[in-house]
Amino acid sequence: MRILGLDPGSRACGYGVVDDDGAPRYVECGVLTSEPAAAMEVRLGEIARALREVIDELRPDVVAIEDVFAHAQHPRSSLALAQARGMALAVVGIAGLAVASYPPALVKKAIAGGGAAKKDQIARVVQALVGLASLPRADATDALAVAIVHGRTARTPTARLVSSVRRP
């Protein structure tokens, strides 16, 4: 099963692809970016186009995406993240892929053993799990972590399926 993990953002969207038939095998990861000074709709449009290219090139079977983390002290950040996540879900839906959604704390716990794990901890565990020689950007390792978690839990009720649309 080829899994595309996504860590959506309005300025950068991390993606990570693993093939998982019992153990994750690294395929590719990266960060889709946009012009930081551009308007929100332009940034999201640029990331959406790039995400569609990733999907067309790498042909995942399923997408695993991180849930929105609500920042009570920074509601505008939560809103921007929700808009970016909605854009990613729309692109994935147009591609006809099923989506599994995971809370950030569950990803952290599944990868590093604790829901309060720091980003560098997650990155080091991901690096070891898929045998990366060097660490990619944090957004990419976060996306790989989501993909790895989906591979581990796809056959259990832990994964909440957002959509069951399948590519023809």
mmCIF file of C-alpha atoms in Angstrom:
data_model
loop_
_atom_site.group_PDB
_atom_site.id
_atom_site.type_symbol
_atom_site.label_atom_id
_atom_site.label_comp_id
_atom_site.label_asym_id
_atom_site.label_seq_id
_atom_site.Cartn_x
_atom_site.Cartn_y
_atom_site.Cartn_z
ATOM 1 C CA MET A 1 0.000 0.000 0.000
ATOM 2 C CA ARG A 2 1.395 3.404 -0.965
ATOM 3 C CA ILE A 3 0.555 6.061 1.621
ATOM 4 C CA LEU A 4 0.805 9.812 1.127
ATOM 5 C CA GLY A 5 1.138 11.583 4.475
ATOM 6 C CA LEU A 6 0.265 15.278 4.652
ATOM 7 C CA ASP A 7 1.123 17.993 7.157
ATOM 8 C CA PRO A 8 -0.902 20.879 5.698
ATOM 9 C CA GLY A 9 -0.141 24.540 6.166
ATOM 10 C CA SER A 10 -1.036 27.790 4.419
ATOM 11 C CA ARG A 11 2.590 28.660 3.659
ATOM 12 C CA ALA A 12 4.056 25.160 3.434
ATOM 13 C CA CYS A 13 2.573 21.694 3.114
ATOM 14 C CA GLY A 14 4.782 18.791 4.091
ATOM 15 C CA TYR A 15 4.320 15.518 2.256
ATOM 16 C CA GLY A 16 5.828 12.109 2.774
ATOM 17 C CA VAL A 17 5.265 8.906 0.836
ATOM 18 C CA VAL A 18 5.931 5.405 2.112
ATOM 19 C CA ASP A 19 5.169 1.990 0.736
ATOM 20 C CA ASP A 20 3.938 -0.213 3.563
ATOM 21 C CA ASP A 21 3.355 -3.935 3.322
ATOM 22 C CA GLY A 22 4.076 -4.595 6.990
ATOM 23 C CA ALA A 23 7.013 -2.180 7.335
ATOM 24 C CA PRO A 24 7.383 1.369 6.003
ATOM 25 C CA ARG A 25 9.724 1.867 3.037
ATOM 26 C CA TYR A 26 10.642 5.420 2.160
ATOM 27 C CA VAL A 27 9.628 6.652 -1.296
ATOM 28 C CA GLU A 28 9.851 10.457 -1.205
ATOM 29 C CA CYS A 29 9.196 13.496 0.947
ATOM 30 C CA GLY A 30 9.312 17.221 0.596
ATOM 31 C CA VAL A 31 7.668 20.533 1.307
ATOM 32 C CA LEU A 32 5.314 22.320 -1.066
ATOM 33 C CA THR A 33 5.680 26.062 -0.597
ATOM 34 C CA SER A 34 4.142 29.259 -1.833
ATOM 35 C CA GLU A 35 5.109 32.909 -1.955
ATOM 36 C CA PRO A 36 4.834 34.037 1.705
ATOM 37 C CA ALA A 37 3.717 37.571 0.825
ATOM 38 C CA ALA A 38 0.929 36.409 -1.503
ATOM 39 C CA ALA A 39 -2.733 36.487 -0.544
ATOM 40 C CA MET A 40 -4.133 33.378 1.145
ATOM 41 C CA GLU A 41 -6.068 32.253 -1.942
ATOM 42 C CA VAL A 42 -2.925 32.522 -4.085
ATOM 43 C CA ARG A 43 -0.803 30.609 -1.571
ATOM 44 C CA LEU A 44 -3.398 27.847 -1.252
ATOM 45 C CA GLY A 45 -3.786 27.705 -5.043
ATOM 46 C CA GLU A 46 -0.032 27.266 -5.536
ATOM 47 C CA ILE A 47 0.140 24.512 -2.916
ATOM 48 C CA ALA A 48 -2.958 22.816 -4.369
ATOM 49 C CA ARG A 49 -1.409 22.679 -7.852
ATOM 50 C CA ALA A 50 1.841 21.270 -6.457
ATOM 51 C CA LEU A 51 -0.034 18.699 -4.351
ATOM 52 C CA ARG A 52 -1.941 17.521 -7.412
ATOM 53 C CA GLU A 53 1.388 17.038 -9.218
ATOM 54 C CA VAL A 54 2.697 14.931 -6.307
ATOM 55 C CA ILE A 55 -0.438 12.768 -6.394
ATOM 56 C CA ASP A 56 -0.261 12.362 -10.182
ATOM 57 C CA GLU A 57 3.432 11.427 -10.075
ATOM 58 C CA LEU A 58 3.543 9.151 -7.018
ATOM 59 C CA ARG A 59 0.078 7.531 -7.300
ATOM 60 C CA PRO A 60 -0.706 6.879 -3.625
ATOM 61 C CA ASP A 61 -3.407 4.380 -2.659
ATOM 62 C CA VAL A 62 -4.523 6.373 0.377
ATOM 63 C CA VAL A 63 -3.820 9.690 2.076
ATOM 64 C CA ALA A 64 -3.181 10.156 5.791
ATOM 65 C CA ILE A 65 -3.535 13.719 7.050
ATOM 66 C CA GLU A 66 -3.025 15.390 10.384
ATOM 67 C CA ASP A 67 -6.104 16.826 12.100
ATOM 68 C CA VAL A 68 -6.319 20.526 12.903
ATOM 69 C CA PHE A 69 -4.843 21.364 16.276
ATOM 70 C CA ALA A 70 -6.895 24.137 17.881
ATOM 71 C CA HIS A 71 -4.767 26.915 19.362
ATOM 72 C CA ALA A 72 -6.955 28.639 21.938
ATOM 73 C CA GLN A 73 -4.440 31.490 22.208
ATOM 74 C CA HIS A 74 -3.984 31.789 18.427
ATOM 75 C CA PRO A 75 -7.378 31.275 16.755
ATOM 76 C CA ARG A 76 -6.220 32.912 13.487
ATOM 77 C CA SER A 77 -3.473 30.278 13.181
ATOM 78 C CA SER A 78 -6.044 27.532 13.670
ATOM 79 C CA LEU A 79 -8.255 29.095 11.016
ATOM 80 C CA ALA A 80 -5.386 29.314 8.496
ATOM 81 C CA LEU A 81 -4.470 25.688 9.226
ATOM 82 C CA ALA A 82 -8.102 24.615 8.767
ATOM 83 C CA GLN A 83 -8.240 26.419 5.422
ATOM 84 C CA ALA A 84 -5.034 24.690 4.284
ATOM 85 C CA ARG A 85 -6.328 21.319 5.438
ATOM 86 C CA GLY A 86 -9.594 21.928 3.566
ATOM 87 C CA MET A 87 -7.646 22.737 0.406
ATOM 88 C CA ALA A 88 -5.632 19.520 0.761
ATOM 89 C CA LEU A 89 -8.794 17.481 1.332
ATOM 90 C CA ALA A 90 -10.371 19.024 -1.777
ATOM 91 C CA VAL A 91 -7.354 18.121 -3.926
ATOM 92 C CA VAL A 92 -7.348 14.580 -2.535
ATOM 93 C CA GLY A 93 -11.102 14.288 -3.066
ATOM 94 C CA ILE A 94 -10.798 15.390 -6.693
ATOM 95 C CA ALA A 95 -8.138 12.694 -7.128
ATOM 96 C CA GLY A 96 -10.612 10.142 -5.758
ATOM 97 C CA LEU A 97 -8.454 8.978 -2.861
ATOM 98 C CA ALA A 98 -9.591 7.744 0.536
ATOM 99 C CA VAL A 99 -8.420 9.823 3.490
ATOM 100 C CA ALA A 100 -7.576 8.840 7.062
ATOM 101 C CA SER A 101 -7.253 11.579 9.639
ATOM 102 C CA TYR A 102 -5.066 11.485 12.770
ATOM 103 C CA PRO A 103 -4.818 13.853 15.750
ATOM 104 C CA PRO A 104 -1.304 15.260 16.248
ATOM 105 C CA ALA A 105 -1.031 13.783 19.766
ATOM 106 C CA LEU A 106 -1.853 10.299 18.453
ATOM 107 C CA VAL A 107 0.861 10.609 15.790
ATOM 108 C CA LYS A 108 3.392 11.748 18.391
ATOM 109 C CA LYS A 109 2.464 8.933 20.756
ATOM 110 C CA ALA A 110 2.565 6.275 18.031
ATOM 111 C CA ILE A 111 5.949 7.440 16.726
ATOM 112 C CA ALA A 112 7.815 8.562 19.849
ATOM 113 C CA GLY A 113 5.823 6.983 22.674
ATOM 114 C CA GLY A 114 4.394 10.236 24.068
ATOM 115 C CA GLY A 115 1.795 12.750 22.949
ATOM 116 C CA ALA A 116 3.995 15.649 24.024
ATOM 117 C CA ALA A 117 7.048 14.587 21.989
ATOM 118 C CA LYS A 118 9.049 17.417 20.448
ATOM 119 C CA LYS A 119 9.450 17.848 16.682
ATOM 120 C CA ASP A 120 13.136 16.866 16.767
ATOM 121 C CA GLN A 121 12.260 13.640 18.615
ATOM 122 C CA ILE A 122 9.669 12.765 15.975
ATOM 123 C CA ALA A 123 12.138 13.583 13.201
ATOM 124 C CA ARG A 124 14.866 11.319 14.639
ATOM 125 C CA VAL A 125 12.494 8.369 15.060
ATOM 126 C CA VAL A 126 11.134 8.834 11.526
ATOM 127 C CA GLN A 127 14.702 9.050 10.219
ATOM 128 C CA ALA A 128 15.547 5.733 11.893
ATOM 129 C CA LEU A 129 12.306 4.002 10.833
ATOM 130 C CA VAL A 130 12.736 4.699 7.128
ATOM 131 C CA GLY A 131 16.541 4.859 6.994
ATOM 132 C CA LEU A 132 17.079 8.467 5.941
ATOM 133 C CA ALA A 133 20.729 9.565 5.783
ATOM 134 C CA SER A 134 19.829 13.138 6.726
ATOM 135 C CA LEU A 135 16.838 14.917 8.172
ATOM 136 C CA PRO A 136 14.429 16.636 5.798
ATOM 137 C CA ARG A 137 12.552 19.783 6.858
ATOM 138 C CA ALA A 138 10.244 19.365 9.848
ATOM 139 C CA ASP A 139 7.080 19.614 7.728
ATOM 140 C CA ALA A 140 8.277 16.667 5.625
ATOM 141 C CA THR A 141 9.210 14.497 8.617
ATOM 142 C CA ASP A 142 5.839 15.286 10.218
ATOM 143 C CA ALA A 143 4.128 14.128 7.014
ATOM 144 C CA LEU A 144 6.212 10.947 6.943
ATOM 145 C CA ALA A 145 5.213 10.322 10.572
ATOM 146 C CA VAL A 146 1.523 10.535 9.657
ATOM 147 C CA ALA A 147 2.064 8.107 6.754
ATOM 148 C CA ILE A 148 3.944 5.673 9.001
ATOM 149 C CA VAL A 149 1.203 5.805 11.634
ATOM 150 C CA HIS A 150 -1.419 5.079 8.997
ATOM 151 C CA GLY A 151 0.555 2.080 7.791
ATOM 152 C CA ARG A 152 0.666 0.759 11.355
ATOM 153 C CA THR A 153 -2.999 1.356 12.103
ATOM 154 C CA ALA A 154 -4.786 1.044 8.745
ATOM 155 C CA ARG A 155 -6.247 -2.309 9.707
ATOM 156 C CA THR A 156 -7.439 -1.177 13.131
ATOM 157 C CA PRO A 157 -10.339 1.052 14.234
ATOM 158 C CA THR A 158 -7.813 3.722 15.373
ATOM 159 C CA ALA A 159 -7.832 5.358 11.953
ATOM 160 C CA ARG A 160 -10.853 7.549 11.351
ATOM 161 C CA LEU A 161 -11.750 7.357 7.698
ATOM 162 C CA VAL A 162 -12.820 10.791 6.508
ATOM 163 C CA SER A 163 -13.850 9.584 3.079
ATOM 164 C CA SER A 164 -14.209 6.265 1.346
ATOM 165 C CA VAL A 165 -13.975 7.605 -2.197
ATOM 166 C CA ARG A 166 -11.743 5.379 -4.282
ATOM 167 C CA ARG A 167 -10.021 6.071 -7.546
ATOM 168 C CA PRO A 168 -11.691 4.167 -10.444
#
